PDB file of C-alpha atoms in Angstrom:
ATOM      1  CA  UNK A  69     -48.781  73.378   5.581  1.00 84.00           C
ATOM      2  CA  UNK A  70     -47.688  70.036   5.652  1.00 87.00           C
ATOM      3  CA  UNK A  71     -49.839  67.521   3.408  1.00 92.00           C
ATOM      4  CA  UNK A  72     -50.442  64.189   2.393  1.00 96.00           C
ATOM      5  CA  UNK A  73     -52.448  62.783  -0.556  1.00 97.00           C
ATOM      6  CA  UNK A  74     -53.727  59.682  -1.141  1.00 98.00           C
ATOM      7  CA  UNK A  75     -54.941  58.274  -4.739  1.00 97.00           C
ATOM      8  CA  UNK A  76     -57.139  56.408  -5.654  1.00 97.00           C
ATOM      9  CA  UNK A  77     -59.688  56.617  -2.730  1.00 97.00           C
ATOM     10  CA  UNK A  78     -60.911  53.370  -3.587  1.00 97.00           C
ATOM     11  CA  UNK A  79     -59.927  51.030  -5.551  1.00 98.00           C
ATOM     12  CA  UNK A  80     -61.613  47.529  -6.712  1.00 98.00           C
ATOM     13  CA  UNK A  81     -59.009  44.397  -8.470  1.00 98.00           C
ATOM     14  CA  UNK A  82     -59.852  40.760  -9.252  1.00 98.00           C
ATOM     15  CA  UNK A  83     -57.700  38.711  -7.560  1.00 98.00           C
ATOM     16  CA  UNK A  84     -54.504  38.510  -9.222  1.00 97.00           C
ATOM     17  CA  UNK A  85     -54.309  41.940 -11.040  1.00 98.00           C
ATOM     18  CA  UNK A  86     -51.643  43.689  -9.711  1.00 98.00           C
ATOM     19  CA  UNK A  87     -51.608  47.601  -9.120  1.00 98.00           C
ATOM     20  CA  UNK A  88     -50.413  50.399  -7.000  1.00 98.00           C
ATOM     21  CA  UNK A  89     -51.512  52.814  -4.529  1.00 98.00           C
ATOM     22  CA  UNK A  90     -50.224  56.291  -4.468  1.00 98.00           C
ATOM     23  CA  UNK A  91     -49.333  58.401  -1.464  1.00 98.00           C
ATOM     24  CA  UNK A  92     -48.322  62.162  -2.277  1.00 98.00           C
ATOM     25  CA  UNK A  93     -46.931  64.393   0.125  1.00 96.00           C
ATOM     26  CA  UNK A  94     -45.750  67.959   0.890  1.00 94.00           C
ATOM     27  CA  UNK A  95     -44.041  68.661   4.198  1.00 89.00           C
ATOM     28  CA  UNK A  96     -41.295  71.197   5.382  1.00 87.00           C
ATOM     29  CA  UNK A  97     -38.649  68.187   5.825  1.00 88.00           C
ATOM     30  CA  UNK A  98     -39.485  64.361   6.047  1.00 90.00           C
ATOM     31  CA  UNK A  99     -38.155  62.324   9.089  1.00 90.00           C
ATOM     32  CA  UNK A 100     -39.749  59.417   7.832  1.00 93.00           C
ATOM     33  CA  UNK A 101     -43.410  57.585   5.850  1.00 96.00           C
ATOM     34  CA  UNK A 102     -44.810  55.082   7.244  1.00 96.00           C
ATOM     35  CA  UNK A 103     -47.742  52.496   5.225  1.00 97.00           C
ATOM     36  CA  UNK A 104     -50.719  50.785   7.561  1.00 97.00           C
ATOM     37  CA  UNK A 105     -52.992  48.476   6.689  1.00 98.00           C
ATOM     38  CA  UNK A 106     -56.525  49.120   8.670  1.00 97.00           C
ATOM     39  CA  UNK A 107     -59.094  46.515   8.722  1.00 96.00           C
ATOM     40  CA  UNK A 108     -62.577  47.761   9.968  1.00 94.00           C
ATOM     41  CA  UNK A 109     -63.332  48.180  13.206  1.00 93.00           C
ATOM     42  CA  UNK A 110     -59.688  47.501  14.081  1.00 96.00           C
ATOM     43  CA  UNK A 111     -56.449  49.562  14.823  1.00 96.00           C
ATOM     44  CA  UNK A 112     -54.283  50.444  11.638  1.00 96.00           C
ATOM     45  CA  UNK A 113     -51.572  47.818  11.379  1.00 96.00           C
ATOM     46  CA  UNK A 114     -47.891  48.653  10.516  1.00 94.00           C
ATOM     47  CA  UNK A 115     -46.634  47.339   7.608  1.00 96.00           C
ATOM     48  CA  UNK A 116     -43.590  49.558   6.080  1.00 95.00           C
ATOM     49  CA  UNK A 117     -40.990  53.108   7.156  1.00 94.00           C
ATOM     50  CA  UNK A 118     -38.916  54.431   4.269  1.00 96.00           C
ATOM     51  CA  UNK A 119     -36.544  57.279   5.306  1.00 93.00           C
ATOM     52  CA  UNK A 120     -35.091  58.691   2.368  1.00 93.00           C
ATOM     53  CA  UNK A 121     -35.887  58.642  -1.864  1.00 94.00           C
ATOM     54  CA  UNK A 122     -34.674  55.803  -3.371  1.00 96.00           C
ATOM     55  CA  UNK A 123     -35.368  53.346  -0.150  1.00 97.00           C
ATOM     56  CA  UNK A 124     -37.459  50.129  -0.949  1.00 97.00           C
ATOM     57  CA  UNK A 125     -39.054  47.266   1.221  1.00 97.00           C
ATOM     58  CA  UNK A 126     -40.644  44.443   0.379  1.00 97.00           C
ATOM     59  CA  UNK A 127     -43.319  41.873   2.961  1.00 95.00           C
ATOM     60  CA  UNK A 128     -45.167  39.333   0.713  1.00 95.00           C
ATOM     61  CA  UNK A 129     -47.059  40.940  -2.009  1.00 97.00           C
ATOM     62  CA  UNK A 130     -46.611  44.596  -0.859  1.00 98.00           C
ATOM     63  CA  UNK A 131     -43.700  46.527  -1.830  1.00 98.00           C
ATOM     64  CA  UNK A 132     -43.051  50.224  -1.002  1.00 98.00           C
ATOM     65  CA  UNK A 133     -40.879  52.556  -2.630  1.00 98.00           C
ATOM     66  CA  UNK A 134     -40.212  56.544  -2.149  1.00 97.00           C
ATOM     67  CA  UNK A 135     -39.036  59.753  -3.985  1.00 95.00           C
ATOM     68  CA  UNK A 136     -38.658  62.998  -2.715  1.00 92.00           C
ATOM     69  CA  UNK A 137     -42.396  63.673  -3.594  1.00 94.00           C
ATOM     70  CA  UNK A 138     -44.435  60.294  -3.276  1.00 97.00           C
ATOM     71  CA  UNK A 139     -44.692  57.010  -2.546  1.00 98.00           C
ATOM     72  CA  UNK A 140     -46.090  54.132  -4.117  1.00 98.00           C
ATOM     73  CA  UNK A 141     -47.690  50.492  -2.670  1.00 98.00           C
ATOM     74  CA  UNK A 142     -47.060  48.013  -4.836  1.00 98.00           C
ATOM     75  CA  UNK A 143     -49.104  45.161  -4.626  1.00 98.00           C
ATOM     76  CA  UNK A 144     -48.684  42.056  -6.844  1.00 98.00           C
ATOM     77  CA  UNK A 145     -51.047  39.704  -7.348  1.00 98.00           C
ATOM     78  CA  UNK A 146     -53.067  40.439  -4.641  1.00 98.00           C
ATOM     79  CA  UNK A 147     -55.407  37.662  -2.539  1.00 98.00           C
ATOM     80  CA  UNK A 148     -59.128  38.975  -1.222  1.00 97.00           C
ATOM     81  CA  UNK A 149     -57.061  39.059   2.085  1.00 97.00           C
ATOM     82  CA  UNK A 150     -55.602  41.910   1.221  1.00 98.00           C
ATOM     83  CA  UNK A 151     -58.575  43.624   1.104  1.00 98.00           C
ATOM     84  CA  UNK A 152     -58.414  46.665   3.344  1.00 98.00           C
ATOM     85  CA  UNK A 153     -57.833  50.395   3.919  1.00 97.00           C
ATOM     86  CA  UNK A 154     -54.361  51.380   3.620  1.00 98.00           C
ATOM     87  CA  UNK A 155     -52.794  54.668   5.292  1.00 97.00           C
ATOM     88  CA  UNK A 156     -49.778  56.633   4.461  1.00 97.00           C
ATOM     89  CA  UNK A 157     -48.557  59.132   6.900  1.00 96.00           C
ATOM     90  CA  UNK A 158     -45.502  61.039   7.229  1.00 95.00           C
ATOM     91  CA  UNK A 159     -43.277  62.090  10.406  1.00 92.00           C
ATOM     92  CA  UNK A 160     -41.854  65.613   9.803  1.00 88.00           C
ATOM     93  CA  UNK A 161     -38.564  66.056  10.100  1.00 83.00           C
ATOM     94  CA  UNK A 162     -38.316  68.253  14.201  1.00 81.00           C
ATOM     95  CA  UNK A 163     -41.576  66.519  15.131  1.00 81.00           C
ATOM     96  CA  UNK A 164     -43.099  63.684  16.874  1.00 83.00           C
ATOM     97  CA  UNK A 165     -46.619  63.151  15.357  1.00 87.00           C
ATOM     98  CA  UNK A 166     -47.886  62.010  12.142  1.00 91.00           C
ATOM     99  CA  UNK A 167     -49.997  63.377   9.281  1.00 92.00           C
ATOM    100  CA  UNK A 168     -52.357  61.125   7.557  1.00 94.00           C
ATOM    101  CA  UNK A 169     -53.312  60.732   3.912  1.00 95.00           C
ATOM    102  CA  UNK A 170     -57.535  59.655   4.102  1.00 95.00           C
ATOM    103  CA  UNK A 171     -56.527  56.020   2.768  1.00 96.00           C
ATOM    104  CA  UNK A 172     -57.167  53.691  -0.206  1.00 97.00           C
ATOM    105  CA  UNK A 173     -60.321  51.694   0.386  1.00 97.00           C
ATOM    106  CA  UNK A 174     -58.950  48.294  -1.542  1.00 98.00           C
ATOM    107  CA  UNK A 175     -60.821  45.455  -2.167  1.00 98.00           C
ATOM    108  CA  UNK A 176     -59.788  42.304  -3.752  1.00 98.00           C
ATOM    109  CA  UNK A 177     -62.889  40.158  -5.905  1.00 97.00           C
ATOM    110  CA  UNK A 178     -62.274  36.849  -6.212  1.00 96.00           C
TER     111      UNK A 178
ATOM    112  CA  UNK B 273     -42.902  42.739  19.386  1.00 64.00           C
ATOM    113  CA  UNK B 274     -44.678  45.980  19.523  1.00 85.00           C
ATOM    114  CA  UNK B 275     -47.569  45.009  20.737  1.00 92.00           C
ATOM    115  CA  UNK B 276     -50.232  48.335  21.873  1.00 95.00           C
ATOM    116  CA  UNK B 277     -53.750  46.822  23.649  1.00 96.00           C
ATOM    117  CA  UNK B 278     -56.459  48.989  25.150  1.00 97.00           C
ATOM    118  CA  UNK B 279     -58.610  48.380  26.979  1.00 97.00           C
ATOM    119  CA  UNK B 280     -62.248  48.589  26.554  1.00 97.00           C
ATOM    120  CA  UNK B 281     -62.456  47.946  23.219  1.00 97.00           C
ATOM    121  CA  UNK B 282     -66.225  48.437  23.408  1.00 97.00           C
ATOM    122  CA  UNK B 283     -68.103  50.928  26.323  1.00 97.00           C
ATOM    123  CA  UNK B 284     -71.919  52.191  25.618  1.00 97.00           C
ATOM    124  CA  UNK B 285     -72.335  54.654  28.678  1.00 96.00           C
ATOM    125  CA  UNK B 286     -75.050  57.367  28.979  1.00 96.00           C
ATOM    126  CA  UNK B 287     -74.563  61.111  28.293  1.00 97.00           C
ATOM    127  CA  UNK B 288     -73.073  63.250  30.920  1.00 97.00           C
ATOM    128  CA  UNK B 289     -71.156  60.488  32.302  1.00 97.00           C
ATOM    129  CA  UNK B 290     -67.120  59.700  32.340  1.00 97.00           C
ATOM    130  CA  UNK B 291     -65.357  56.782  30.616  1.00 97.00           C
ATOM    131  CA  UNK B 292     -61.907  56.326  30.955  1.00 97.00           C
ATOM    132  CA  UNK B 293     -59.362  54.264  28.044  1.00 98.00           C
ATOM    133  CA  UNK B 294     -56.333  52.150  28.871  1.00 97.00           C
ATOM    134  CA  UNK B 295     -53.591  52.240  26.444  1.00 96.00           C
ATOM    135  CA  UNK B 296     -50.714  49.828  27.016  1.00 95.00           C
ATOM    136  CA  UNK B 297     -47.326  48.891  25.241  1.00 93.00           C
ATOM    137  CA  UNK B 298     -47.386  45.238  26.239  1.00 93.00           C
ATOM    138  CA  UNK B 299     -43.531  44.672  25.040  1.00 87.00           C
ATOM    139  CA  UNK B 300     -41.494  47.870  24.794  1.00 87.00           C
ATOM    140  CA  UNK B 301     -41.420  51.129  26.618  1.00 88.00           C
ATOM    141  CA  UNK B 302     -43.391  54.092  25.198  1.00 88.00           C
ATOM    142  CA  UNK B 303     -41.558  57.304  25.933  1.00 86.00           C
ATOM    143  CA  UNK B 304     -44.587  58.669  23.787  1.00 89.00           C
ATOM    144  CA  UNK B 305     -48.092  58.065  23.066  1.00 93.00           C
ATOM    145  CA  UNK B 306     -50.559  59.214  20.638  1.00 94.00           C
ATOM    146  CA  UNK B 307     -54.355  59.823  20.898  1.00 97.00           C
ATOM    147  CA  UNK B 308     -56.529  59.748  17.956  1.00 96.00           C
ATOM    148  CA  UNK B 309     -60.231  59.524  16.872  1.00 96.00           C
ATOM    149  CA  UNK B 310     -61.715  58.265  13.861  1.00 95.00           C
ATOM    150  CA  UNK B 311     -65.062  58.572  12.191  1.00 92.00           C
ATOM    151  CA  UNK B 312     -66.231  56.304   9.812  1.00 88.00           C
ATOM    152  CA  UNK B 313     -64.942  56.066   6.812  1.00 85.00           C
ATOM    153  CA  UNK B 314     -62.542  58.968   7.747  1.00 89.00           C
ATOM    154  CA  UNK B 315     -58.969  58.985   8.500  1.00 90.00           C
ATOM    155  CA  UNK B 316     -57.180  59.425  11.826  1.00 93.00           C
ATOM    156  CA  UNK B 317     -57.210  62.673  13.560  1.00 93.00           C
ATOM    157  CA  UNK B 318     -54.456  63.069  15.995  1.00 94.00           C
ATOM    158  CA  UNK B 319     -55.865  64.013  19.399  1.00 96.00           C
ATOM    159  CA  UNK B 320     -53.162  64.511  21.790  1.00 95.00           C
ATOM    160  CA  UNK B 321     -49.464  63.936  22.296  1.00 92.00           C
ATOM    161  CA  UNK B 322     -48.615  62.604  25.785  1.00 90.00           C
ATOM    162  CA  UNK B 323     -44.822  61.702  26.308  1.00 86.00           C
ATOM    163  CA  UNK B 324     -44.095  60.118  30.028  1.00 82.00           C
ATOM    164  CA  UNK B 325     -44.083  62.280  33.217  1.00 81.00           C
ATOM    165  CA  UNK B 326     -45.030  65.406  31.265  1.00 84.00           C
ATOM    166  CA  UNK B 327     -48.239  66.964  30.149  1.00 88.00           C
ATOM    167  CA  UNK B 328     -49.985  66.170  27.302  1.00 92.00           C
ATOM    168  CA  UNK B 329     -49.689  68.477  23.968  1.00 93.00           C
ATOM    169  CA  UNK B 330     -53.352  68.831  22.536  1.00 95.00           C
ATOM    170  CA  UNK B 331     -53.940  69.738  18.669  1.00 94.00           C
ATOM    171  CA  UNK B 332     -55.936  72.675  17.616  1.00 94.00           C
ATOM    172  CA  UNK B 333     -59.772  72.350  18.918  1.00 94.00           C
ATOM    173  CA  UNK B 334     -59.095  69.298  21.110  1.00 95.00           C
ATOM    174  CA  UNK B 335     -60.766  70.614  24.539  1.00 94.00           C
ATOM    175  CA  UNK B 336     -58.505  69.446  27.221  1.00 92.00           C
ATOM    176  CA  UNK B 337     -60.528  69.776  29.861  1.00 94.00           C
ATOM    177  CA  UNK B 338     -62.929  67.293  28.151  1.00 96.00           C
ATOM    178  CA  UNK B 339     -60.438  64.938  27.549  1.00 97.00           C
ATOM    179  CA  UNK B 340     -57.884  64.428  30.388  1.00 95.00           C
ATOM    180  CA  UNK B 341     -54.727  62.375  29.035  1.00 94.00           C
ATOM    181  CA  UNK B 342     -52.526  60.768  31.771  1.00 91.00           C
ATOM    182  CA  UNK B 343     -49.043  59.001  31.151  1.00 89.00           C
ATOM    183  CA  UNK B 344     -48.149  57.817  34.429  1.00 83.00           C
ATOM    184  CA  UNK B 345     -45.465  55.159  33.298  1.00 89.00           C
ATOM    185  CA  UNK B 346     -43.658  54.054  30.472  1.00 89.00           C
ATOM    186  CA  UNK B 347     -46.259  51.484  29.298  1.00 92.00           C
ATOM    187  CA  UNK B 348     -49.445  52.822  30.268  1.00 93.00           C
ATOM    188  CA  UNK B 349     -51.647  56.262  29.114  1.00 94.00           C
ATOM    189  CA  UNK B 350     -55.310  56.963  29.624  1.00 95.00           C
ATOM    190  CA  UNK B 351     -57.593  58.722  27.895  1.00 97.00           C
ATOM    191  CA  UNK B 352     -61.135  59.843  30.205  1.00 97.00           C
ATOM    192  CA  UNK B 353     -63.748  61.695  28.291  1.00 97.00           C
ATOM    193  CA  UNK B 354     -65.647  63.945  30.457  1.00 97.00           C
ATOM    194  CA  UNK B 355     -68.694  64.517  30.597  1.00 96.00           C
ATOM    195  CA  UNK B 356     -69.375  62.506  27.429  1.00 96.00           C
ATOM    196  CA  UNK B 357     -72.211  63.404  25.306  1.00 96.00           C
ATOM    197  CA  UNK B 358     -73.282  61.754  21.629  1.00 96.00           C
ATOM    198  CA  UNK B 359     -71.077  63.777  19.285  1.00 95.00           C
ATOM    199  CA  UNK B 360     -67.654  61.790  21.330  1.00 96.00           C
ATOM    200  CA  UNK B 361     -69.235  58.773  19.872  1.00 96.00           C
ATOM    201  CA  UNK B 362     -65.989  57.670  18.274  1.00 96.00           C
ATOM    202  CA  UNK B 363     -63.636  54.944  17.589  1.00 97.00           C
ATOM    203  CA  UNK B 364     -60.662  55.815  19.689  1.00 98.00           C
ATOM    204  CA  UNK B 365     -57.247  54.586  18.906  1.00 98.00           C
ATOM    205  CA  UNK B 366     -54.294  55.116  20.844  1.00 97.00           C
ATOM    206  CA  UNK B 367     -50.659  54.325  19.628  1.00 95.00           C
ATOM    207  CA  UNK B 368     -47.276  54.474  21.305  1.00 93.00           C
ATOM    208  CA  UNK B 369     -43.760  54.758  20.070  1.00 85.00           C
ATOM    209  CA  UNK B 370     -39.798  54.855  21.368  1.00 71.00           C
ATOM    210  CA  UNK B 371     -39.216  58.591  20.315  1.00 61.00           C
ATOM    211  CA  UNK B 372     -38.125  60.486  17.731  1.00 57.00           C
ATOM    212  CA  UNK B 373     -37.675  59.029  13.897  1.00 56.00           C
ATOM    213  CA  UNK B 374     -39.674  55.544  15.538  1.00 75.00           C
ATOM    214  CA  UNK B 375     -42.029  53.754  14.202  1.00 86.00           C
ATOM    215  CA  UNK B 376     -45.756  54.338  15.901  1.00 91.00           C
ATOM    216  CA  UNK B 377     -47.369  50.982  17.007  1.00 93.00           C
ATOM    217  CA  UNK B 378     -51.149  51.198  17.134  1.00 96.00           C
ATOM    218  CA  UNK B 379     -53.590  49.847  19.781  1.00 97.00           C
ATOM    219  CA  UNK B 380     -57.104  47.976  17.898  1.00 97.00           C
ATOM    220  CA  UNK B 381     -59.217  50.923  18.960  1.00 97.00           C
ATOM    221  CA  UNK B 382     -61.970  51.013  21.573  1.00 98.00           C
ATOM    222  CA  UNK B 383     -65.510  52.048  19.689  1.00 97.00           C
ATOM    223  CA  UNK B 384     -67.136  54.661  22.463  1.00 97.00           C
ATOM    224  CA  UNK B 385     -71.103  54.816  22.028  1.00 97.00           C
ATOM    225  CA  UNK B 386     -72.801  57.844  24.462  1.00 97.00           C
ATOM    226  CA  UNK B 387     -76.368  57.199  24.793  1.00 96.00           C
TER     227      UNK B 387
END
């Protein structure tokens, strides 16, 4: 069964500290994983789509990377903006739909 | 680009009655939209699969007949609840994409209440 894992489920920084989020997955072939960022009450918001291991991208403070069994969100020196849920899914490789990790609840002190 | 609104993006209605959920792609063409609910503090949980001019694909325990997707045109699908009692209090989120290895562009939700 395809499956995706999401660590820490919540996670707490001063602003400033640096970190990363972890998104582990386990699917029959990967078309492509895909980061959101979800503030509450709101729809998630697209932020990142690596294809294959290796792949990187980079948008501010956030910067994604991906192996053949995880990826990670970097985030460097993060701002109480960034505070928010954040949601990995995965596109299997023959299909249209995703499958969602549960998300890292992150929240930035300042 | 990529802009997905719906429309309500609040209803309170009372039980037994239907509510119906505009999705929209304001920018690009959707050749396939997504359905999902969400509970709080829960993740998304894919609802349906509706892809333009065809009949919407429906995940395991999603009662069709309760909710009724239609995907008329390229930039428009609607979600109507039937029926609708307090357990489909949910936040609803609908997102649309271009096809096959594309990204999925999500709508800001529309937070159903059933008195």
């Amino acid at each position: 069964e395809d499956q995706v894992t999401q660590s820490p489920e919540a996670l707490r920084l001063q602003e400033g500290e640096s970190s990363s989020l972890n998104c582990s997955y386990t699917v029959s072939g990967l078309r492509g994983l895909f980061w959101y960022r979800q503030d509450p009450g709101k729809g998630p918001e697209f932020l990142f789509t690596l294809y294959s291991a290796g792949e990187e991208k980079e948008k501010e403070r956030l910067k994604a990377t991906l192996t053949k069994k995880e990826s990670f969100l970097h985030i460097t020196a993060p701002k109480p903006e960034d505070s928010a849920t954040y949601l990995c899914a995965v596109q299997v490789a023959g299909a249209q739909k995703l499958v969602f990790g549960q998300g890292t609840r992150l929240t930035i002190n300042p | 680009g990529a802009v997905v609104s719906q429309h309500p993006s609040r209803v309170i209605c009372k039980s037994g009655t239907s509510v119906k959920i505009e999705c929209r792609s304001l920018d690009f063409q959707a050749t396939t939209m997504f359905w999902y609910r969400q509970f709080p503090k829960q993740s998304l949980m894919l609802m349906a699969t509706s892809n333009e001019g065809s009949k919407a694909t429906y995940e395991q325990g999603v009662e069709k007949d309760k909710f009724l997707i239609n995907h008329a045109s390229l930039t428009l699908s609607t979600l109507t609840v039937t029926s609708a009692h307090p357990e489909d209090s949910s936040f609803y989120i609908c997102s649309a994409g271009t096809g096959g290895a594309d990204t999925q562009y999500f709508g800001p939700g529309t937070r159903l209440t059933v008195l």
